[in-house]
Amino acid sequence: MIAIGIGANSKARDEDFASALASIRAETGGDVVATFEDAPFRPLLQTAASRQSLAHRALPLADLRARNDDCRTRSEPSLALYGVASIAEASALAAAGPSSKLIAARRIIGNVTVAAARSADTKESPQ
């Protein structure tokens, strides 16, 4: 299973989420989109996920913090506001489950950040 984690700034709009999801899915695929449950942008993300036939998971901030050490990048604003190095990376890791690994580190696409993680129980398909 591949989980896509999402973060965003206050300028993010509907089309930003749609574009960011399409971009990361083209690279990694994706089964579920996740962010923290109190994210102010969550309704916009839910709409974009639904339009792309993706499941949406809202995660407690504690779940993101539990995966903080597994994040590859650091966002100082995210650390200051939420105590999480990267909302996108931590969301992807938490949604993908225990022992999951990042397959795409956080990147900024307009006003949205995206990352992707693969579940530990997902096998790579032979090339």
PDB file of C-alpha atoms in Angstrom, residues 4-89:
ATOM      1  CA  ILE A   4       0.524   9.983   0.161  1.00  0.00           C
ATOM      2  CA  GLY A   5       1.059  12.533   2.908  1.00  0.00           C
ATOM      3  CA  ILE A   6      -0.004  16.134   2.408  1.00  0.00           C
ATOM      4  CA  GLY A   7       0.838  19.432   4.042  1.00  0.00           C
ATOM      5  CA  ALA A   8      -0.081  22.916   2.851  1.00  0.00           C
ATOM      6  CA  ASN A   9       0.242  26.574   3.617  1.00  0.00           C
ATOM      7  CA  SER A  10      -2.659  28.969   4.092  1.00  0.00           C
ATOM      8  CA  LYS A  11      -2.587  30.015   0.422  1.00  0.00           C
ATOM      9  CA  ALA A  12      -3.439  26.516  -0.890  1.00  0.00           C
ATOM     10  CA  ARG A  13      -6.605  26.238  -2.975  1.00  0.00           C
ATOM     11  CA  ASP A  14      -8.619  23.407  -4.532  1.00  0.00           C
ATOM     12  CA  GLU A  15      -6.575  23.311  -7.706  1.00  0.00           C
ATOM     13  CA  ASP A  16      -3.301  23.185  -5.718  1.00  0.00           C
ATOM     14  CA  PHE A  17      -4.336  19.924  -4.048  1.00  0.00           C
ATOM     15  CA  ALA A  18      -5.534  18.402  -7.314  1.00  0.00           C
ATOM     16  CA  SER A  19      -2.286  19.277  -9.053  1.00  0.00           C
ATOM     17  CA  ALA A  20      -0.078  18.063  -6.184  1.00  0.00           C
ATOM     18  CA  LEU A  21      -1.932  14.740  -5.930  1.00  0.00           C
ATOM     19  CA  ALA A  22      -1.741  14.158  -9.670  1.00  0.00           C
ATOM     20  CA  SER A  23       1.988  14.887  -9.656  1.00  0.00           C
ATOM     21  CA  ILE A  24       2.932  12.550  -6.794  1.00  0.00           C
ATOM     22  CA  ARG A  25       0.610   9.794  -8.045  1.00  0.00           C
ATOM     23  CA  ALA A  26       2.243   9.884 -11.479  1.00  0.00           C
ATOM     24  CA  GLU A  27       5.543   9.133  -9.775  1.00  0.00           C
ATOM     25  CA  THR A  28       4.597   6.750  -6.978  1.00  0.00           C
ATOM     26  CA  GLY A  29       1.014   5.632  -7.401  1.00  0.00           C
ATOM     27  CA  GLY A  30      -1.130   5.911  -4.322  1.00  0.00           C
ATOM     28  CA  ASP A  31      -3.873   4.161  -2.397  1.00  0.00           C
ATOM     29  CA  VAL A  32      -4.684   6.652   0.348  1.00  0.00           C
ATOM     30  CA  VAL A  33      -4.116  10.332   1.105  1.00  0.00           C
ATOM     31  CA  ALA A  34      -3.443  11.426   4.661  1.00  0.00           C
ATOM     32  CA  THR A  35      -2.850  14.459   6.831  1.00  0.00           C
ATOM     33  CA  PHE A  36      -3.495  15.382  10.444  1.00  0.00           C
ATOM     34  CA  GLU A  37      -7.085  15.544  11.593  1.00  0.00           C
ATOM     35  CA  ASP A  38      -7.039  19.222  12.579  1.00  0.00           C
ATOM     36  CA  ALA A  39      -5.419  20.486   9.377  1.00  0.00           C
ATOM     37  CA  PRO A  40      -7.218  23.661   8.328  1.00  0.00           C
ATOM     38  CA  PHE A  41      -6.954  22.558   4.691  1.00  0.00           C
ATOM     39  CA  ARG A  42      -8.430  19.082   5.264  1.00  0.00           C
ATOM     40  CA  PRO A  43     -11.808  19.770   3.574  1.00  0.00           C
ATOM     41  CA  LEU A  44     -10.007  20.879   0.402  1.00  0.00           C
ATOM     42  CA  LEU A  45      -7.807  17.783   0.514  1.00  0.00           C
ATOM     43  CA  GLN A  46     -10.810  15.497   1.015  1.00  0.00           C
ATOM     44  CA  THR A  47     -12.490  16.972  -2.046  1.00  0.00           C
ATOM     45  CA  ALA A  48      -9.370  16.579  -4.196  1.00  0.00           C
ATOM     46  CA  ALA A  49      -8.840  13.000  -2.986  1.00  0.00           C
ATOM     47  CA  SER A  50     -12.452  12.095  -3.686  1.00  0.00           C
ATOM     48  CA  ARG A  51     -12.284  13.509  -7.210  1.00  0.00           C
ATOM     49  CA  GLN A  52      -9.250  11.299  -7.863  1.00  0.00           C
ATOM     50  CA  SER A  53     -10.921   8.228  -6.307  1.00  0.00           C
ATOM     51  CA  LEU A  54      -8.488   8.125  -3.396  1.00  0.00           C
ATOM     52  CA  ALA A  55      -9.358   7.218   0.166  1.00  0.00           C
ATOM     53  CA  HIS A  56      -8.667   9.922   2.756  1.00  0.00           C
ATOM     54  CA  ARG A  57      -7.350   9.380   6.285  1.00  0.00           C
ATOM     55  CA  ALA A  58      -7.321  11.970   9.026  1.00  0.00           C
ATOM     56  CA  LEU A  59      -4.646  11.143  11.593  1.00  0.00           C
ATOM     57  CA  PRO A  60      -4.150  12.337  15.157  1.00  0.00           C
ATOM     58  CA  LEU A  61      -1.146  14.623  15.492  1.00  0.00           C
ATOM     59  CA  ALA A  62       0.315  12.117  17.988  1.00  0.00           C
ATOM     60  CA  ASP A  63       0.558   9.543  15.157  1.00  0.00           C
ATOM     61  CA  LEU A  64       2.585  11.987  13.075  1.00  0.00           C
ATOM     62  CA  ARG A  65       4.861  12.821  15.993  1.00  0.00           C
ATOM     63  CA  ALA A  66       5.479   9.102  16.510  1.00  0.00           C
ATOM     64  CA  ARG A  67       7.042   8.953  13.007  1.00  0.00           C
ATOM     65  CA  ASN A  68       8.985  12.201  13.386  1.00  0.00           C
ATOM     66  CA  ASP A  69      12.385  10.475  13.590  1.00  0.00           C
ATOM     67  CA  ASP A  70      11.717   8.761  10.250  1.00  0.00           C
ATOM     68  CA  CYS A  71      11.250  12.054   8.384  1.00  0.00           C
ATOM     69  CA  ARG A  72      14.046  12.929   5.941  1.00  0.00           C
ATOM     70  CA  THR A  73      13.387  16.662   5.781  1.00  0.00           C
ATOM     71  CA  ARG A  74      12.623  19.428   8.264  1.00  0.00           C
ATOM     72  CA  SER A  75      10.217  22.307   7.995  1.00  0.00           C
ATOM     73  CA  GLU A  76      10.926  24.870  10.695  1.00  0.00           C
ATOM     74  CA  PRO A  77       7.360  26.276  10.530  1.00  0.00           C
ATOM     75  CA  SER A  78       5.929  22.752  10.902  1.00  0.00           C
ATOM     76  CA  LEU A  79       8.199  22.046  13.865  1.00  0.00           C
ATOM     77  CA  ALA A  80       7.250  25.309  15.540  1.00  0.00           C
ATOM     78  CA  LEU A  81       3.493  24.932  14.983  1.00  0.00           C
ATOM     79  CA  TYR A  82       2.975  21.182  15.356  1.00  0.00           C
ATOM     80  CA  GLY A  83       6.166  19.578  16.671  1.00  0.00           C
ATOM     81  CA  VAL A  84       6.509  17.560  13.454  1.00  0.00           C
ATOM     82  CA  ALA A  85       9.521  17.768  11.129  1.00  0.00           C
ATOM     83  CA  SER A  86       7.386  17.336   7.997  1.00  0.00           C
ATOM     84  CA  ILE A  87       3.596  17.065   7.960  1.00  0.00           C
ATOM     85  CA  ALA A  88       3.679  15.427   4.512  1.00  0.00           C
ATOM     86  CA  GLU A  89       6.345  12.830   5.348  1.00  0.00           C
TER      87      GLU A  89
END
